[in-house]
Short mmCIF file of C-alpha atoms in Angstrom, two decimals:
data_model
loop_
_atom_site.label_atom_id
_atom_site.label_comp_id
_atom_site.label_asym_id
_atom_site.label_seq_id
_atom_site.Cartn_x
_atom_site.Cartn_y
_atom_site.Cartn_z
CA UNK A 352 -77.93 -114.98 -22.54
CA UNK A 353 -77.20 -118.35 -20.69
CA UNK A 354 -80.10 -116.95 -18.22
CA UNK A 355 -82.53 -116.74 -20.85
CA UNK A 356 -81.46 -119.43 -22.73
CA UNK A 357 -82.33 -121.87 -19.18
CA UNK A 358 -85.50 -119.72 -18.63
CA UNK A 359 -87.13 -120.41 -22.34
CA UNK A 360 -86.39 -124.06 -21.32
CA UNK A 361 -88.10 -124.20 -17.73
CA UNK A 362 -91.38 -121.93 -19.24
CA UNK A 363 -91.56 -124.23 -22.23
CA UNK A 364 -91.60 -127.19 -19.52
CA UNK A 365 -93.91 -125.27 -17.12
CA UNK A 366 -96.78 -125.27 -20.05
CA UNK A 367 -95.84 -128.70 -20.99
CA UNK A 368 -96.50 -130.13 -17.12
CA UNK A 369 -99.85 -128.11 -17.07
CA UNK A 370 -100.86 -129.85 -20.33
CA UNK A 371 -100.83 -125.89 -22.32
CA UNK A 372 -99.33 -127.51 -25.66
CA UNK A 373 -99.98 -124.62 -27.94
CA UNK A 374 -98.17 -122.41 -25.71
CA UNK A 375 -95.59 -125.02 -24.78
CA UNK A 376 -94.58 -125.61 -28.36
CA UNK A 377 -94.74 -122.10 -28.99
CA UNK A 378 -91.72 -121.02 -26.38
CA UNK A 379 -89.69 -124.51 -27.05
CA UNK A 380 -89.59 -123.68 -30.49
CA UNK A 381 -88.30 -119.91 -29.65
CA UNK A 382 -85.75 -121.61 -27.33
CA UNK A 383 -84.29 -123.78 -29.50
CA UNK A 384 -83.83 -120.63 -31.99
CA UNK A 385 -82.52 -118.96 -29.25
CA UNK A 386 -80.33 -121.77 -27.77
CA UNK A 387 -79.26 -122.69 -31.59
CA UNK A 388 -78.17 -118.87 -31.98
CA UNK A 389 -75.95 -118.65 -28.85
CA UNK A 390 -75.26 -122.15 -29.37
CA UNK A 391 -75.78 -123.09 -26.50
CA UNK A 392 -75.69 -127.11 -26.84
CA UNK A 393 -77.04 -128.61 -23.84
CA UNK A 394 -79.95 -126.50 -23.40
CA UNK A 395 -80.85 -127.06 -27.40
CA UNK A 396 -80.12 -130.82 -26.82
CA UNK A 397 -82.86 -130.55 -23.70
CA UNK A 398 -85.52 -128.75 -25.33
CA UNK A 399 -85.50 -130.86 -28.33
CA UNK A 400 -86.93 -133.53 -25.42
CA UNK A 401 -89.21 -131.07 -24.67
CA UNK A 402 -90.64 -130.25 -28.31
CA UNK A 403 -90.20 -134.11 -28.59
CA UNK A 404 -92.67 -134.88 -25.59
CA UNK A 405 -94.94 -131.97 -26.97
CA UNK A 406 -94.85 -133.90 -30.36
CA UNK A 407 -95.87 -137.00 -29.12
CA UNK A 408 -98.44 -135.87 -26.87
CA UNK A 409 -100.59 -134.83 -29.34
CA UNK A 410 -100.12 -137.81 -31.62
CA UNK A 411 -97.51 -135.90 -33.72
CA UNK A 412 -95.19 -139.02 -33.91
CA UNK A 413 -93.34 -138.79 -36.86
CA UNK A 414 -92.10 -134.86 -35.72
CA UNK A 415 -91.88 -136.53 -32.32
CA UNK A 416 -89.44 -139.14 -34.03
CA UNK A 417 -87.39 -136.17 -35.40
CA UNK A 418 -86.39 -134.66 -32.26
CA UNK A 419 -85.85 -137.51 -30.34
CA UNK A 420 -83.55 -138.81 -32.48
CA UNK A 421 -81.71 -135.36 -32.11
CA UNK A 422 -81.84 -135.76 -28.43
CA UNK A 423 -80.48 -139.33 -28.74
CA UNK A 424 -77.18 -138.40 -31.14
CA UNK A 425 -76.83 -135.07 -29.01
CA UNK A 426 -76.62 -136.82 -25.44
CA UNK A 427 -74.86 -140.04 -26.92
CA UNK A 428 -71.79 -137.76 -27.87
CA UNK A 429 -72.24 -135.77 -24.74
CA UNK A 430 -71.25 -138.86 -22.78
CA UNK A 431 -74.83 -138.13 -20.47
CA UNK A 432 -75.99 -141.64 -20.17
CA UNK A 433 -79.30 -140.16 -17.76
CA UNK A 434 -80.62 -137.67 -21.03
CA UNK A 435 -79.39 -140.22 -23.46
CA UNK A 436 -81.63 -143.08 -22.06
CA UNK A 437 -84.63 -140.41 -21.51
CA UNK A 438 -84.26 -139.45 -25.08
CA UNK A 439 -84.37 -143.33 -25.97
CA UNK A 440 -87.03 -144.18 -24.38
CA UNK A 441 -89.14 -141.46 -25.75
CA UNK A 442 -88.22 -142.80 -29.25
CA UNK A 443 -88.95 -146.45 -28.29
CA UNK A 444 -92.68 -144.84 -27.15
CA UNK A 445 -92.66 -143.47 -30.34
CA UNK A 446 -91.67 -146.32 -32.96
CA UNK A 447 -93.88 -148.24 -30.28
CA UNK A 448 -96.91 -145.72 -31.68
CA UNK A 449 -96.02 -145.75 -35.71
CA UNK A 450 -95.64 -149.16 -35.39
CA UNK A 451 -92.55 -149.05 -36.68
CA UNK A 452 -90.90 -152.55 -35.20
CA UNK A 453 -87.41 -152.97 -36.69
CA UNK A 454 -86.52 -149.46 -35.25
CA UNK A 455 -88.76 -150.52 -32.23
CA UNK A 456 -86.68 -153.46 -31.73
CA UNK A 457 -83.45 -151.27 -32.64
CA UNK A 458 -84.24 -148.66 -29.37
CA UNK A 459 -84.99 -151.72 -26.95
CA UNK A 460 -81.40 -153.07 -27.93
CA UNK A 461 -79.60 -149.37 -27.23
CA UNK A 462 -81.43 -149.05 -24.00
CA UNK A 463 -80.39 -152.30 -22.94
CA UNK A 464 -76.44 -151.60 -24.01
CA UNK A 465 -76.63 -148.78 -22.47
CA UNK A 466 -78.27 -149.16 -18.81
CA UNK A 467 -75.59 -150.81 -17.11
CA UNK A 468 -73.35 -147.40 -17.48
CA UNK A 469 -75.84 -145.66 -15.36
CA UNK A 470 -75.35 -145.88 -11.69
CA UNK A 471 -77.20 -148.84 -9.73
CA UNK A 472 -79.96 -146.81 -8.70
CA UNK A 473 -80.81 -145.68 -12.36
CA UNK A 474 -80.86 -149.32 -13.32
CA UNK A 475 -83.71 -150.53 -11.48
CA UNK A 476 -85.23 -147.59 -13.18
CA UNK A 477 -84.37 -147.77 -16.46
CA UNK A 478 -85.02 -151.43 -16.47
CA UNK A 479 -88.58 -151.07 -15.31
CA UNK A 480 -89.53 -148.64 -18.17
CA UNK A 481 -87.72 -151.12 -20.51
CA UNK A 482 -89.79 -154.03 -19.24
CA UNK A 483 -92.62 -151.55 -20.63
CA UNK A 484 -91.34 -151.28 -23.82
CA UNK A 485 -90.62 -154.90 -23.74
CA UNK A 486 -94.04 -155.40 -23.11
CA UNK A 487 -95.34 -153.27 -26.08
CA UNK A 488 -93.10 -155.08 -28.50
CA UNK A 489 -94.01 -158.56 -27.41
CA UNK A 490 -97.88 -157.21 -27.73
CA UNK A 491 -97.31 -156.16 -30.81
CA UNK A 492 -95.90 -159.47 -32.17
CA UNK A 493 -99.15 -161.17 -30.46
CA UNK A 494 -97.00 -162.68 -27.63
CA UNK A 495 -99.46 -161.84 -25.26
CA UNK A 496 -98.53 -163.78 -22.35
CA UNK A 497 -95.16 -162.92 -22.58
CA UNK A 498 -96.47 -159.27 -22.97
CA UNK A 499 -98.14 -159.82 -19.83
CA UNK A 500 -95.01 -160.58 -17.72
CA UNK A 501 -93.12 -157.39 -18.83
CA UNK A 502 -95.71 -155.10 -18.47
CA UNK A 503 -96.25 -156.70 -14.88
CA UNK A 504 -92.38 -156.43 -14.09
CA UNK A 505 -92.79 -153.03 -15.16
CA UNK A 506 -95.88 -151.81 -12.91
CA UNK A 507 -94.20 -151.59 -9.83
CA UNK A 508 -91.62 -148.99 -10.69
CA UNK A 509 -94.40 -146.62 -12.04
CA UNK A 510 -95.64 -147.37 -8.72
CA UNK A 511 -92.59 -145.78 -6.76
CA UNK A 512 -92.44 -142.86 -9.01
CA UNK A 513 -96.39 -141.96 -9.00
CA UNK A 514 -95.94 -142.00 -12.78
CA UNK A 515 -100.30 -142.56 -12.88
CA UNK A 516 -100.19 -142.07 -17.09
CA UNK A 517 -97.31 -145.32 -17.60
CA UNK A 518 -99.01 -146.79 -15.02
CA UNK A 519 -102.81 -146.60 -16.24
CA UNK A 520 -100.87 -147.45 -19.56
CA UNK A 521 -99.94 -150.80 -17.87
CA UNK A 522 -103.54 -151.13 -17.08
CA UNK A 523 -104.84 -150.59 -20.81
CA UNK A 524 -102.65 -153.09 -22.13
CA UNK A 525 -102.87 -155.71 -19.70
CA UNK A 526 -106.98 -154.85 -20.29
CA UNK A 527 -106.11 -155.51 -23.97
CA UNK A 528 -104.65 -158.56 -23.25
CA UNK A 529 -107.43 -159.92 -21.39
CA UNK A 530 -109.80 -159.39 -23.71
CA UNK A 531 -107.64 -160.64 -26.64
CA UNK A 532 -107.86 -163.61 -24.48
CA UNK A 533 -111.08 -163.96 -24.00
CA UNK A 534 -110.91 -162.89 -19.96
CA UNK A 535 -113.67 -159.73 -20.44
CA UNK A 536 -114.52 -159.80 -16.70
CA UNK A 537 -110.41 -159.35 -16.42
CA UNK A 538 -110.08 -157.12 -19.09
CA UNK A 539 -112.84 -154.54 -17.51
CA UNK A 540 -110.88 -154.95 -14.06
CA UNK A 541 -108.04 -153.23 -15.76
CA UNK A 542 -109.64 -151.13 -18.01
CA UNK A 543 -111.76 -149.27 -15.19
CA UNK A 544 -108.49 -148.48 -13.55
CA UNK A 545 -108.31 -145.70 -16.51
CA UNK A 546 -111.66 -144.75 -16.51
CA UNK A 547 -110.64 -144.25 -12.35
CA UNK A 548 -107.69 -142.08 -13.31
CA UNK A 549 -110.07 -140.10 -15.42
CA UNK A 550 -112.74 -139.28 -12.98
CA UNK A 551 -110.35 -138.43 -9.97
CA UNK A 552 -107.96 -136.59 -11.63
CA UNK A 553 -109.36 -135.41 -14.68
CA UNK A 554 -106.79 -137.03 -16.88
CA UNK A 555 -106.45 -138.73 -19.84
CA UNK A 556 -104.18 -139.11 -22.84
CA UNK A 557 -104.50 -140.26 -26.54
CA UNK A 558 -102.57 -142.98 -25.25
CA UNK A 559 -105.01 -143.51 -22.61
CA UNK A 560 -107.96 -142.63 -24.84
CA UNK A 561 -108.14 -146.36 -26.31
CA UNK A 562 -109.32 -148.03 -23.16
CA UNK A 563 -112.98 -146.25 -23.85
CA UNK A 564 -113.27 -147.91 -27.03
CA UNK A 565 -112.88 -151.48 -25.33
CA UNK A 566 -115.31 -149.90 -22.24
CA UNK A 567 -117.66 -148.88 -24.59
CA UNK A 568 -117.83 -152.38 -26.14
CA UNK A 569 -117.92 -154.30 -22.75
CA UNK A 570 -121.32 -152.30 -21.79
CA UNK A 571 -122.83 -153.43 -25.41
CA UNK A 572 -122.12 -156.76 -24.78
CA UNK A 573 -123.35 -156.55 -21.05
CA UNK A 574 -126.63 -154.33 -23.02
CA UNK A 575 -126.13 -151.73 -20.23
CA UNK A 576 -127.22 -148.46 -22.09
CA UNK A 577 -126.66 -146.44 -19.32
CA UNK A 578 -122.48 -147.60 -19.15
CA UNK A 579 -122.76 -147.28 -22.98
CA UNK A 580 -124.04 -143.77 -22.97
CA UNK A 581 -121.23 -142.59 -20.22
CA UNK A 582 -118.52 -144.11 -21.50
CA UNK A 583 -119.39 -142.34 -24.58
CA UNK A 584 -119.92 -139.05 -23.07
CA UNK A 585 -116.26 -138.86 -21.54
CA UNK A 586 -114.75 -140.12 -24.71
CA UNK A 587 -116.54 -136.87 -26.41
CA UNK A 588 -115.32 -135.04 -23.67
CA UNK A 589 -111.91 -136.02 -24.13
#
């Protein structure tokens, strides 16, 4: 049982890296009947990440909110500060989307309590994917340069990981940010980075997705039909 239980987990993650959500929804949702039968606690308290992640992937947020904030009561009373700040920061990601701020603000102030009871190492992690949120919730409260900074503070340790989506979501925003500013020959500096990410690796994410609206617009203003017409072909391909 406690074999299974692990391998329902790893094949609903497997799908999940390789971007298969159907499938990947379809065996976390059988593992966390399975795990809940045998109750098996950690590996239910894991998968709800997973089914979490799937959630919120494809713009699912307020079932992505659900299990999160199972993930976050599970691992807060399991004493695992790692999972519990994981789960958290999927949560602040998602209040981030609904634009939900109180509860937005609400996540950024658990993560922050509890980061320092994660080893040293984990803290210069952590803290860079708070800057992030930091950085969304100062956006979204049109502090833009103060945006600016976090999301900067937070680049380099997407950097160090090779985490290209956060990172190419640093991009869009501080693209956003430039052109809320006025700065469109800035703004298309950051926003090609995604278009980049999109035509090397053949990724892109409804997160991601936004950065060919503002694209699209630049080549209007710059009346270059041709940019117009591709950056509206890989938006329809997305």
């Amino acid at each position: 049982d406690s074999i299974t239980g692990d391998y329902l987990n790893r094949k609903a993650a497997l799908y999940y890296a390789n971007r298969n959500f159907k499938e990947a929804l379809e065996v976390a949702i059988k593992s966390e009947n399975f795990n809940r039968s045998k109750n098996f606690k950690y590996n239910l308290g894991y998968i709800k990440i997973t089914i979490a992640n799937i959630y919120s992937q494809t713009k699912n947020y307020p079932q992505a909110k659900v299990n999160y904030l199972s993930a976050v009561n599970f691992f807060k009373t399991q004493n695992n500060k790692s999972l519990y700040l994981i789960s958290l920061y999927g949560l602040g990601k998602t209040n981030f989307h609904l634009k939900d701020l109180p509860s937005f603000q609400q996540t950024i102030q658990e993560i922050e309590m509890g980061i320092p009871q994660v080893s040293a190492q984990k803290q210069i992690t952590e803290t860079g994917y708070l800057n992030l949120l930091k950085g969304g919730y100062a956006y979204e409260n049109n502090k833009f340069t103060e945006a600016k900074d976090y999301f900067n503070k937070a680049l380099p340790i997407t950097l160090k990981k090779r985490d290209f989506a956060n990172e190419h979501l640093i991009y869009l925003n501080l693209g956003k940010i430039a052109w809320q500013q006025g700065h469109v020959e800035e703004a298309f500096s950051y926003l090609k980075k995604v278009d980049d990410l999109f035509t090397q690796k053949q990724f892109l994410n409804y997160e991601l997705r936004e950065a060919y609206t503002y694209l699209i617009a630049y080549a209007k203003q710059k009346n270059n039909l041709q940019l117009q017409v591709t950056y509206t072909e890989k938006l329809n391909k997305l």
